[in-house]
Short mmCIF file of C-alpha atoms in Angstrom, two decimals:
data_model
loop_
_atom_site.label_atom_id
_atom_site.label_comp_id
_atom_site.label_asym_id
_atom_site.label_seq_id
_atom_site.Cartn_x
_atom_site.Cartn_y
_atom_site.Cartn_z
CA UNK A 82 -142.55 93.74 -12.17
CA UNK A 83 -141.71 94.19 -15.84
CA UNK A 84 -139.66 91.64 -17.26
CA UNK A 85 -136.65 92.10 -20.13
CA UNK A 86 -137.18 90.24 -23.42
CA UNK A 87 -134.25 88.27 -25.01
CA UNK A 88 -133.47 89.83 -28.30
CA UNK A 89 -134.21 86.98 -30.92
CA UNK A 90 -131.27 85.34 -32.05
CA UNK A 91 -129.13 86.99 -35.20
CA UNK A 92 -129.66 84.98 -38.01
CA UNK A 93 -126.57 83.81 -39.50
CA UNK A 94 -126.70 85.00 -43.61
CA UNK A 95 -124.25 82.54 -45.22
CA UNK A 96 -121.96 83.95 -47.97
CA UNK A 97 -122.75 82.17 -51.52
CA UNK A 98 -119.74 80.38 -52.04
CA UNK A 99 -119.75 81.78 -55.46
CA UNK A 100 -119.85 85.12 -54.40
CA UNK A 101 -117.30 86.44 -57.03
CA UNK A 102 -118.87 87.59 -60.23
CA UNK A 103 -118.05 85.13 -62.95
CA UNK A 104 -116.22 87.63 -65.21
CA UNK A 105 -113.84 88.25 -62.24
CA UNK A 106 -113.29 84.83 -61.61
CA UNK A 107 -112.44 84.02 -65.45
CA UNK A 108 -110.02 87.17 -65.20
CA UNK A 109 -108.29 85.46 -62.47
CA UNK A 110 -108.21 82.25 -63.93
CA UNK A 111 -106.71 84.01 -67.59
CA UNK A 112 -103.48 84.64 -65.14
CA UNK A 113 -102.40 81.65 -63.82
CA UNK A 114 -100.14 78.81 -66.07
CA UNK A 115 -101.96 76.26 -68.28
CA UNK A 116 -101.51 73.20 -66.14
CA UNK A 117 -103.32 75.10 -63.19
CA UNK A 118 -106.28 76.43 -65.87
CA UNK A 119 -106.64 72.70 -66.46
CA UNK A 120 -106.79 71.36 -63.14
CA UNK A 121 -109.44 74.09 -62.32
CA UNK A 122 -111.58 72.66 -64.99
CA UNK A 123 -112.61 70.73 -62.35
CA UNK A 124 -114.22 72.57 -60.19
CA UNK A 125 -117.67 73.10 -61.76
CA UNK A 126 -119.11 72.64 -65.47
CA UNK A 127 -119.83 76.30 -65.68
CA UNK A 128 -115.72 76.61 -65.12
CA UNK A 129 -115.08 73.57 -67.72
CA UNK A 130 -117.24 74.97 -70.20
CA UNK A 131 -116.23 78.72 -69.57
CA UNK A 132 -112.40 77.69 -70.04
CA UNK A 133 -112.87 76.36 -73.55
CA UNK A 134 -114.46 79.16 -75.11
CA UNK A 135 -112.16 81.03 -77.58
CA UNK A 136 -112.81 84.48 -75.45
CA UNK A 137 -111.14 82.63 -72.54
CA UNK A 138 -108.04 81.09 -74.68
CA UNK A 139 -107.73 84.15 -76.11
CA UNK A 140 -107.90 86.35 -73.26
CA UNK A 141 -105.39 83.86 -71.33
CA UNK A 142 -103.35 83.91 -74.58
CA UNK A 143 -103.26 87.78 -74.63
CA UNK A 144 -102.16 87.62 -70.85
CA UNK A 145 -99.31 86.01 -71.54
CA UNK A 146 -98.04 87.17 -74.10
CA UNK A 147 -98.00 90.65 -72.53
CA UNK A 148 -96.07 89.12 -69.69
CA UNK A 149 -94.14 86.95 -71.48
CA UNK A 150 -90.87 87.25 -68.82
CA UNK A 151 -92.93 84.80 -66.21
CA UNK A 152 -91.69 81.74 -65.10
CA UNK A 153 -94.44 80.26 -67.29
CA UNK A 154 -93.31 80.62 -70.68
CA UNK A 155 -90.60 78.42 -71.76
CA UNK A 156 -87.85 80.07 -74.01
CA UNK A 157 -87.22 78.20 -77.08
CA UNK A 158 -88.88 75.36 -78.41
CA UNK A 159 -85.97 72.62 -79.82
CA UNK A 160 -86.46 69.64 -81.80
CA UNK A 161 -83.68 67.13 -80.51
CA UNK A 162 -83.11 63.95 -83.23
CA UNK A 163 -82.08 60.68 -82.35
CA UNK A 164 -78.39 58.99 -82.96
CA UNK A 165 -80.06 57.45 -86.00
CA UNK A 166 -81.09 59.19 -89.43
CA UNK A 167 -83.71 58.85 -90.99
CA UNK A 168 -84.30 58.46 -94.78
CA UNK A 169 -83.57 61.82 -96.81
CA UNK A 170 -80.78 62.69 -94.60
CA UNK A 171 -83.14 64.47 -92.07
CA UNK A 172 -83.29 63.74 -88.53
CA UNK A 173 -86.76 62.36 -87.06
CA UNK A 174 -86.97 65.02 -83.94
CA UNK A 175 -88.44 62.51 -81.03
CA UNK A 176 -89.45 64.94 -78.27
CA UNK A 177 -89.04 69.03 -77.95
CA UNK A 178 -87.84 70.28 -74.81
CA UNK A 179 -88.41 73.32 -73.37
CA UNK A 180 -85.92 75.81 -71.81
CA UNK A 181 -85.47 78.97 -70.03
CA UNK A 182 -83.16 81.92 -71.16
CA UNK A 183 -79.94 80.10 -69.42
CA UNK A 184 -80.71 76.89 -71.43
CA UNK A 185 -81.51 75.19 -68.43
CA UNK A 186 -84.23 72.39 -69.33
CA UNK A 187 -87.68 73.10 -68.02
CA UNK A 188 -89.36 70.15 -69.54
CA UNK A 189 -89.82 68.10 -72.61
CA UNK A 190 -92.67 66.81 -74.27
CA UNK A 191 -92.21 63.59 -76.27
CA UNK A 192 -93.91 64.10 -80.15
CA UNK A 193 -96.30 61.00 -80.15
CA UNK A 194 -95.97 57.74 -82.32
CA UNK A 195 -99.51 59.31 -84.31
CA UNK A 196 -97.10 62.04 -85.75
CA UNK A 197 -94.19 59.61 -86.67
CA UNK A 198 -95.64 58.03 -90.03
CA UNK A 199 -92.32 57.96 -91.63
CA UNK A 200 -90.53 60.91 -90.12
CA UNK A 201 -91.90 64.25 -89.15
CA UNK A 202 -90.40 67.94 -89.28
CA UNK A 203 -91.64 70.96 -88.14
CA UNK A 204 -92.77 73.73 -89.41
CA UNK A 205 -92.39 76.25 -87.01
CA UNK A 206 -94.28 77.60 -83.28
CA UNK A 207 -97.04 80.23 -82.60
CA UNK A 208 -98.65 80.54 -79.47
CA UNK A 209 -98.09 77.53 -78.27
CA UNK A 210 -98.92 75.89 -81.22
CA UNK A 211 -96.53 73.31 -83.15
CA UNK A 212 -96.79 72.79 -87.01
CA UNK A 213 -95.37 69.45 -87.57
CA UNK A 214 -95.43 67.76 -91.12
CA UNK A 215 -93.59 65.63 -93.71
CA UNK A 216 -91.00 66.04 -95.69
CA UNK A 217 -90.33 63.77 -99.19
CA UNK A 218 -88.49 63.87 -102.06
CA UNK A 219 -93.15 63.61 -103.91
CA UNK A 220 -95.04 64.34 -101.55
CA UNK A 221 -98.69 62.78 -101.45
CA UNK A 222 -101.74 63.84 -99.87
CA UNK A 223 -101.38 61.16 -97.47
CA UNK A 224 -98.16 62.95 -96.11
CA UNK A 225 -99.99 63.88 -92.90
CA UNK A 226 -99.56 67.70 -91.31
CA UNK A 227 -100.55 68.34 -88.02
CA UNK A 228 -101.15 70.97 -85.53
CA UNK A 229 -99.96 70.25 -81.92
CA UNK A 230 -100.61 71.52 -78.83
CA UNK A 231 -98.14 70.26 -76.23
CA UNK A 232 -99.38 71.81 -72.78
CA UNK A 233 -102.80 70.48 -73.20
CA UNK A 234 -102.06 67.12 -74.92
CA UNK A 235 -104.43 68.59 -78.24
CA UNK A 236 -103.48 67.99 -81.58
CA UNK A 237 -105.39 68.71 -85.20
CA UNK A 238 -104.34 66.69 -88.10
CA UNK A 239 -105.29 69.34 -91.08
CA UNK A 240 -107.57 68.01 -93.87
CA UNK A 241 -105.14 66.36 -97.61
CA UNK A 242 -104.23 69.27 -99.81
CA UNK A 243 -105.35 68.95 -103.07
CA UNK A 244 -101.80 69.85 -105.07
CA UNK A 245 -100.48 66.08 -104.82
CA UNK A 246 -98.69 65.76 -108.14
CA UNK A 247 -96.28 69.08 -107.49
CA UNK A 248 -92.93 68.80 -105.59
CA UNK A 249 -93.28 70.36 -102.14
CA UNK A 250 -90.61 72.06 -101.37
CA UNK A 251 -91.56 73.32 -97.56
CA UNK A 252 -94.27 74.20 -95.56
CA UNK A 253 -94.49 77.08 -92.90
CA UNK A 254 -96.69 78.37 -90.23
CA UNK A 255 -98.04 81.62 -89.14
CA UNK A 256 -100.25 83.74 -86.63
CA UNK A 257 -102.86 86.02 -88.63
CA UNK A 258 -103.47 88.35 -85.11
CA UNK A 259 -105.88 90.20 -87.07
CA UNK A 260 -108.23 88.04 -86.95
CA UNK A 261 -106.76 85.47 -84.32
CA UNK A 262 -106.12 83.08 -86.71
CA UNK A 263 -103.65 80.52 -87.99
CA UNK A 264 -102.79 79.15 -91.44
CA UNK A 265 -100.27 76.75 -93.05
CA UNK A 266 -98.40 77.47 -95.85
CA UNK A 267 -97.22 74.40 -98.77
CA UNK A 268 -94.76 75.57 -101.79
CA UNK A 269 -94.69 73.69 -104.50
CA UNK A 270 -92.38 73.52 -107.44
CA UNK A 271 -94.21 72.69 -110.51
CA UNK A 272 -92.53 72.69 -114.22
CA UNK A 273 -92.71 76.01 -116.27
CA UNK A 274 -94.84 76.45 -119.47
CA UNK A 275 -93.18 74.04 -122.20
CA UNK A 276 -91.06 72.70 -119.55
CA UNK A 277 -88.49 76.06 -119.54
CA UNK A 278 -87.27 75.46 -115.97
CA UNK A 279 -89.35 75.35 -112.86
CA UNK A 280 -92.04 77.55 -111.01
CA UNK A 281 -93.72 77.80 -107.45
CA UNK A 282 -97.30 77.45 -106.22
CA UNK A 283 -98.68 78.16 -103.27
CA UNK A 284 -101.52 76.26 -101.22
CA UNK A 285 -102.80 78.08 -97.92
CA UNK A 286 -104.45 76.10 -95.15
CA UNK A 287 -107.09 78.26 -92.57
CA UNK A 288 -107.12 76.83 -89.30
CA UNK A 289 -111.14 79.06 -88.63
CA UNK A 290 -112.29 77.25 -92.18
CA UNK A 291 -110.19 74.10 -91.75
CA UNK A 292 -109.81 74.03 -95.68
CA UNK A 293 -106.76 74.63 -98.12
CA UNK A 294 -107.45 77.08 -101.19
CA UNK A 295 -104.57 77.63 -103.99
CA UNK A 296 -103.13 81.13 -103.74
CA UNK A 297 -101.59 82.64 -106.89
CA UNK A 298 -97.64 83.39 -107.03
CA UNK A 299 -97.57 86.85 -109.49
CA UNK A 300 -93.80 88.06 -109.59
CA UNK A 301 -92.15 89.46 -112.01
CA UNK A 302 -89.42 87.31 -111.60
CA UNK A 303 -89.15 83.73 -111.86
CA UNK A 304 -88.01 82.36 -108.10
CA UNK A 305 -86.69 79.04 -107.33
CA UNK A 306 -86.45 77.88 -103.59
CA UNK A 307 -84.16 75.05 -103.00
CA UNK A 308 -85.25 72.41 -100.61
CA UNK A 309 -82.47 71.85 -98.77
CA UNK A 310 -82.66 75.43 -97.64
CA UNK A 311 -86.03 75.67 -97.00
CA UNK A 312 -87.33 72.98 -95.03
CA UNK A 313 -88.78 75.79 -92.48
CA UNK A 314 -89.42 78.99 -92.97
CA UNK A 315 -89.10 82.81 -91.75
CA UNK A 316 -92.08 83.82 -89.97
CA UNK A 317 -91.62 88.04 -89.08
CA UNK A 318 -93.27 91.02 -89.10
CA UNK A 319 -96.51 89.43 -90.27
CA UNK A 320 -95.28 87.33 -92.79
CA UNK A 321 -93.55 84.31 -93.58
CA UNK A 322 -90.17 84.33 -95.65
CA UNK A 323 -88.19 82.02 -97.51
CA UNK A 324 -84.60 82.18 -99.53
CA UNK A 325 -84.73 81.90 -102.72
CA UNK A 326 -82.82 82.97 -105.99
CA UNK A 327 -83.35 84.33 -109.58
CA UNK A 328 -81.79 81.52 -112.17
CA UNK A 329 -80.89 84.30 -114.53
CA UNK A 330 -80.30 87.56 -112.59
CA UNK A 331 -76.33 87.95 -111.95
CA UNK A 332 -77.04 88.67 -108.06
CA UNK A 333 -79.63 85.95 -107.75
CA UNK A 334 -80.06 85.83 -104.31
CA UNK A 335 -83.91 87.20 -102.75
CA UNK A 336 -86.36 86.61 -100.33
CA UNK A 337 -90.10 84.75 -100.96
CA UNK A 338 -92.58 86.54 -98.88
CA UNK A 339 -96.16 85.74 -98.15
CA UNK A 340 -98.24 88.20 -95.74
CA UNK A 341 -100.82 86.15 -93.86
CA UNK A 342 -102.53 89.59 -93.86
CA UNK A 343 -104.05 89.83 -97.40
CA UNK A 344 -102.29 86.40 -98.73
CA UNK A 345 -99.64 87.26 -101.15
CA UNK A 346 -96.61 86.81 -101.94
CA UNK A 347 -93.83 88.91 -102.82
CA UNK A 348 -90.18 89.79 -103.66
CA UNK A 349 -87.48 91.26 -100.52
CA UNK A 350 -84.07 92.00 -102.36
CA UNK A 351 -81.44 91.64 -100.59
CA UNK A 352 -78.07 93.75 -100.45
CA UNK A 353 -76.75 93.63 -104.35
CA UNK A 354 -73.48 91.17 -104.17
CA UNK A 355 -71.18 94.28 -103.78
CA UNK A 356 -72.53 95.37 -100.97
CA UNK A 357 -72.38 91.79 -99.12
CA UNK A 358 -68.79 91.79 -100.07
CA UNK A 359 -66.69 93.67 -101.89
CA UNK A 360 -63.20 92.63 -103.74
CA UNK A 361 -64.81 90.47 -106.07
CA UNK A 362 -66.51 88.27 -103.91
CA UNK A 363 -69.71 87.57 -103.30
CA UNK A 364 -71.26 86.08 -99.99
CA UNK A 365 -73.19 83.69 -100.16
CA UNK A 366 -76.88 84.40 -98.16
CA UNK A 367 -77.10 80.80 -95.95
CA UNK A 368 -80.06 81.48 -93.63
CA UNK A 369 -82.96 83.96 -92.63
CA UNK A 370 -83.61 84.60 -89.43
CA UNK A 371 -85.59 86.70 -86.47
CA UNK A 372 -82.69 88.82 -84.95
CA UNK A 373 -84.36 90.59 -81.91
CA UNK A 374 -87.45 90.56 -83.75
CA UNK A 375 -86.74 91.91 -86.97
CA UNK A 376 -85.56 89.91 -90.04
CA UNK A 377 -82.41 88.87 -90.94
CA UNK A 378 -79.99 86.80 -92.96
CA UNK A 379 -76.47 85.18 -92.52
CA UNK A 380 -74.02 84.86 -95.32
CA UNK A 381 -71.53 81.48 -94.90
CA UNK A 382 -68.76 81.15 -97.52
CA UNK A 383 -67.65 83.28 -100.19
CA UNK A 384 -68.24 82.98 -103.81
CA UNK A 385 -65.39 84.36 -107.11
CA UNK A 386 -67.51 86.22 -109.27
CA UNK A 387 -64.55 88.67 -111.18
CA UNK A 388 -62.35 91.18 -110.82
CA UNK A 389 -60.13 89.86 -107.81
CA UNK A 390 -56.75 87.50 -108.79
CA UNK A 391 -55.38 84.66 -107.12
CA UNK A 392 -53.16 86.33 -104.61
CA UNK A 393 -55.56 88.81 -103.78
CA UNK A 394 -58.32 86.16 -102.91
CA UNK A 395 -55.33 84.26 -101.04
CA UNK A 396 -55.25 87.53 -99.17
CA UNK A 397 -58.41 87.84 -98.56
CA UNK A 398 -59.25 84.49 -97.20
CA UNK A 399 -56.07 84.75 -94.51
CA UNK A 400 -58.08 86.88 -92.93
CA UNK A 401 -61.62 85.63 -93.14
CA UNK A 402 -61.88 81.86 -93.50
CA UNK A 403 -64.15 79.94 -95.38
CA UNK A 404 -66.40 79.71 -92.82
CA UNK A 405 -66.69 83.43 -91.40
CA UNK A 406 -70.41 85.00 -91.69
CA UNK A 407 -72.09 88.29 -91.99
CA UNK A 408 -74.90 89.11 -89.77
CA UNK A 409 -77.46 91.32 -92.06
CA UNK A 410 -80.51 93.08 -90.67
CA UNK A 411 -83.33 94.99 -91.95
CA UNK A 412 -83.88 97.60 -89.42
CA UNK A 413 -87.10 99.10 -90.99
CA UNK A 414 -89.58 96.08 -92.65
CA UNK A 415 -89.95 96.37 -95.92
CA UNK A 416 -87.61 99.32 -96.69
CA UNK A 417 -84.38 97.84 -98.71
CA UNK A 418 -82.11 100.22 -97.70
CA UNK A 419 -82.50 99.48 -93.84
CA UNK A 420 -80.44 96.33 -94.35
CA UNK A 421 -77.04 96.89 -92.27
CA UNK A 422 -74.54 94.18 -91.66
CA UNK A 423 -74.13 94.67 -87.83
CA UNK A 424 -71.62 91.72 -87.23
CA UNK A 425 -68.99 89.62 -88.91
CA UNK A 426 -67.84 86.28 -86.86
CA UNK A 427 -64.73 84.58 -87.77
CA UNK A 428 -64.97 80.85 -87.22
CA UNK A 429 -61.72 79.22 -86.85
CA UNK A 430 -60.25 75.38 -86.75
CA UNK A 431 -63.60 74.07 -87.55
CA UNK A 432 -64.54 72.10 -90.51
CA UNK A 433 -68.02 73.51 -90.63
CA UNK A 434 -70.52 75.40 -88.94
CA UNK A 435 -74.77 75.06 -88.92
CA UNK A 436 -77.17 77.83 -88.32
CA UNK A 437 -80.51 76.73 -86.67
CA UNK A 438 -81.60 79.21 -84.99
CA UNK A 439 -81.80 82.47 -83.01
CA UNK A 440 -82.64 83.31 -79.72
CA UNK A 441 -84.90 86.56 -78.40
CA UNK A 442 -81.86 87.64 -76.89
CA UNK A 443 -79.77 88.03 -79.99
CA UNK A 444 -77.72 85.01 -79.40
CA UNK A 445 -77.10 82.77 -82.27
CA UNK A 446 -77.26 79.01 -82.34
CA UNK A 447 -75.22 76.68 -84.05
CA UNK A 448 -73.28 73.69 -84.52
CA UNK A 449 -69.68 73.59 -85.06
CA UNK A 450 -67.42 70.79 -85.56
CA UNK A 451 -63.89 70.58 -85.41
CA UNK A 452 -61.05 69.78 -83.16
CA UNK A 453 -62.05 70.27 -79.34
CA UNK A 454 -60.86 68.97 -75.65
CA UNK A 455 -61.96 66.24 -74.06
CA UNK A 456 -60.47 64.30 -71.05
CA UNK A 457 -57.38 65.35 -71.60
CA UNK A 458 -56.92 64.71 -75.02
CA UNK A 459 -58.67 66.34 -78.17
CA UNK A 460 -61.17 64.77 -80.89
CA UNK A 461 -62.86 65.57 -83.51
CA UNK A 462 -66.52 66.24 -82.34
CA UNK A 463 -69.28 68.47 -82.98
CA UNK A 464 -70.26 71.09 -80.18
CA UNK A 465 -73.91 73.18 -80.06
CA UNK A 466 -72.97 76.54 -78.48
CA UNK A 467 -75.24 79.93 -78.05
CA UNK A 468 -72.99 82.67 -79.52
CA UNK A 469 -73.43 86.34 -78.06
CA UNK A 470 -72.99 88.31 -81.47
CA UNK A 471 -72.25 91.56 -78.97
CA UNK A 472 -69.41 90.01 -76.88
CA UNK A 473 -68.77 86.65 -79.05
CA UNK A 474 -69.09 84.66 -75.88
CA UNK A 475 -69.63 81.15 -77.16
CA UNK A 476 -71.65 78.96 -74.26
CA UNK A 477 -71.84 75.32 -74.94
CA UNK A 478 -75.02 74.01 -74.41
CA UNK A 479 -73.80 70.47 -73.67
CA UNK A 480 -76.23 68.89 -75.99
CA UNK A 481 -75.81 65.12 -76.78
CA UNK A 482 -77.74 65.17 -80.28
CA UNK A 483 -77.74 68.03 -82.37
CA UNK A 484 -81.16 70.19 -82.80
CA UNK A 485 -82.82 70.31 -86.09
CA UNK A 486 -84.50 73.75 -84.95
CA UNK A 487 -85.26 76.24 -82.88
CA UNK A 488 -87.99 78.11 -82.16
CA UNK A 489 -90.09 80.35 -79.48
CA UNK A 490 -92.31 78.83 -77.77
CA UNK A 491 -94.97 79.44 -74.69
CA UNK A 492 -97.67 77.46 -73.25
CA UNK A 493 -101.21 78.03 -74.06
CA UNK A 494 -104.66 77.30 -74.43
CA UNK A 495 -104.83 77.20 -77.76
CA UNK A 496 -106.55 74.42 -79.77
CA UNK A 497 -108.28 73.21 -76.14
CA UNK A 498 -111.99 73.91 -77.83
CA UNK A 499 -111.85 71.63 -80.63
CA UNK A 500 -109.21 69.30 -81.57
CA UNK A 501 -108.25 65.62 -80.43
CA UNK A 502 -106.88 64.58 -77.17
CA UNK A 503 -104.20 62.70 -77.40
CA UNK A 504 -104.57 58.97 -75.40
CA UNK A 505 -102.23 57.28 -72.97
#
C-alpha cells in the first residue's frame, strides 16, 4: 500500500520592510509639507541624514515651488509692530503671520528675543527664508543681520561687514537660482571726493561662502537713495531694486539695480516727468513694487515744476486729490519703453495713505487714515485694506496694528543643513 507524502510546508518569505528603493522614498518625502518632513526625521538615521542634504532641500524646495497653489504655502509673509515705537520712528515687528489668499490667518511665528537687540527690520523673503537686520541712523558692525528660517526653527546670524564707518542706508535680499544661492545686499552712503555731496557703496554677503566682499558702484550718474524710502528693497526679475534720484538731473527720479547674476549694479529710468503727468506737474515716484510679477512703481502726490497757473492747478487737483496714485509697470524687463501706467486710484476723505506692499494677485496693500464708521458714530482711525486695482474693491483686513511689510512667503527646508536651532 503506497502511502501520500505531505508536501513540506511553504516557507513564508517576509517582505523587507524597506522594500521601497530609497530614491523613491526621498521623492515621496520631497512632496509632503515641512512639519511632516520633520517628524519623519524620525524614523531612521538614514532618513535624518538623507533629509538634510542640500539635494533633498532643494528637490523639496523645487516641489513646491512648482505647486505653489497647495494648502502648504502660506500667502504673504507680514511683519505686524507693536502699539509702541521704537526709536527712529520704526516699528519693532514682534511676530510674522502667515496667511492664505483670503487673508485668513494660517499661523504666526513669533521673531525671537536673539533677533531683538535694539529693534529689527526685515529685509525681505525667499524661499522660506527671512532676512532680518538693523536699522540706525551709523550703523556698526555689531548691528547684527540674520537669516531666519521660521518652519524649521533655523536661523544664521551672517558674519560683521567690514564697511562700519559708512552710513547704511538699507539692506536687501535675494535668490541667485543659478546657482541656488542667496546673498545680502548693504548700501552705503559715503561722502564724495572733496566732500562734493554724497555717493553709494555696495557690500555683498554669499550665503555658499558665508563672507561679505565690496562690490563696485560704476554709473555714470551720481545716485542718492534716501533712507526713509529704502528701508527694503525691490527684489524682481533677478535683481534687486531700489528708488533713487539724480541731485542734478531736472527729472531726477531712477531706479538702483543690482543683478545677483553677475553682481552689478545699474541705472532703470523711469517715465521722463511728462509722461508721469502732464500739465505741468510732475508725480512724484513713492514706491517700487512686484505687480503680478513684474516691476513696478506708484506715484503719490504731485509736484509744480512750470508751465501750469494757479487756477489751472486748482483745476487739476478738483479732480485728482493730493493723494491719488499712478500704477506704472514695466511690461518687458529691462526695456524702458514697456513702462505703461495701467491704473490711476483716487483716494478720497483721507488724510494719508501708505503703500507696503503687493499681493500675487495684483491687489495692493495699504494703510489709509481718515474719517471712518464705527459703532454708530465716526472717528478718525487708520484702516489696512487689500485694494483690487481691476474692480477697486477695497477689503479691510481688520488688522489691529499696522504692517511694516509685506512679502511672499512659503515654507521650506531651507537652512535645515547648517545653521542654529533656535532653543525653547
Amino acid at each position: 500500500m503506497s502511502q501520500t507524502r505531505e508536501p513540506p510546508p511553504r516557507r513564508i518569505l517576509r517582505q523587507n520592510k524597506n522594500h521601497l528603493p530609497h530614491d523613491i522614498v526621498l521623492n515621496i518625502l520631497a512632496r509632503l509639507p515641512v512639519k511632516s518632513v520633520l517628524r519623519f526625521r524620525c524614523v531612521s538615521k538614514t532618513w535624518y541624514s538623507s533629509i538634510a542634504t542640500p539635494n533633498f532641500i532643494s528637490d523639496h524646495l523645487i516641489y513646491h515651488n512648482n505647486n505653489n497653489n497647495n494648502n502648504n504655502n502660506l500667502a504673504y509673509l507680514i511683519n505686524i509692530p507693536p502699539t509702541v515705537a521704537s526709536p527712529f520712528n520704526i516699528d519693532i515687528p514682534i511676530f510674522i503671520g502667515g496667511y492664505d489668499h483670503e487673508f485668513n490667518r494660517i499661523t504666526e511665528y513669533p521673531i525671537p528675543l536673539t533677533f531683538l537687540v535694539s529693534y529689527a527690520l526685515s529685509a525681505g523673503s525667499c524661499n522660506g527664508l527671512v532676512c532680518l537686520f538693523q536699522f540706525r541712523n551709523a550703523s556698526t558692525n555689531v548691528d547684527p543681520i540674520y537669516l531666519w528660517n521660521p518652519s524649521i526653527r533655523k536661523f544664521k546670524r551672517l558674519p560683521n561687514y567690514s564697511l562700519t564707518h559708512f552710513h547704511r542706508v538699507s539692506t536687501g535680499f535675494a535668490y541667485h537660482s543659478e546657482t541656488n544661492d542667496y546673498k545680502v545686499v548693504n548700501i552705503y552712503q559715503v561722502p564724495a571726493p572733496n566732500f562734493h555731496g554724497v555717493e553709494v557703496e555696495a557690500e555683498v554677503y554669499t550665503l555658499s561662502s558665508n563672507s561679505w566682499r565690496k562690490v563696485g558702484i560704476s554709473l555714470k550718474n551720481n545716485i542718492v537713495l534716501s533712507p526713509f524710502t529704502n528701508t527694503t528693497s525691490t527684489f524682481v526679475s533677478g535683481a534687486l531694486h531700489w528708488l533713487g534720484y539724480i541731485s542734478e538731473a531736472a527729472f531726477p527720479y531712477m531706479i538702483l539695480s543690482f543683478d545677483v547674476n553677475n553682481d552689478k549694479f545699474g541705472e532703470i529710468a523711469l517715465p521722463d516727468g511728462q509722461q508721469l503727468l502732464s500739465q505741468g506737474l510732475m508725480a512724484v515716484p513713492n514706491r517700487l513694487m512686484v505687480f503680478k510679477g513684474k516691476l513696478a512703481f506708484i506715484t503719490l502726490g504731485y509736484l509744480r515744476i512750470s508751465g501750469i497757473n494757479d487756477n489751472e492747478y486748482r483745476d487739476f487737483m478738483s479732480s485728482h486729490t493730493y493723494n491719488s496714485c499712478f500704477i506704472w509697470v514695466m511690461r518687458e524687463y529691462g526695456v524702458h519703453e514697456s513702462w505703461s501706467k495701467l491704473f490711476f486710484v483716487k483716494f478720497e476723505n483721507v488724510d494719508y495713505v501708505h503703500f507696503f506692499g503687493c499681493t500675487s494677485r495684483g491687489e495692493l496693500l495699504l494703510i489709509k487714515n481718515g474719517v471712518y464708521p464705527e459703532s454708530n458714530t465716526e472717528r478718525r482711525r487708520k484702516v489696512i485694506v487689500a485694494l483690487d486695482l481691476e474692480t477697486l474693491h477695497e477689503k479691510d483686513l481688520g488688522f489691529q496694528n499696522a504692517p511694516y511689510i509685506a512679502n511672499s512667503f512659503m515654507e521650506s527646508l531651507v537652512l535645515l543643513d547648517g545653521a542654529t536651532e533656535l532653543s525653547g
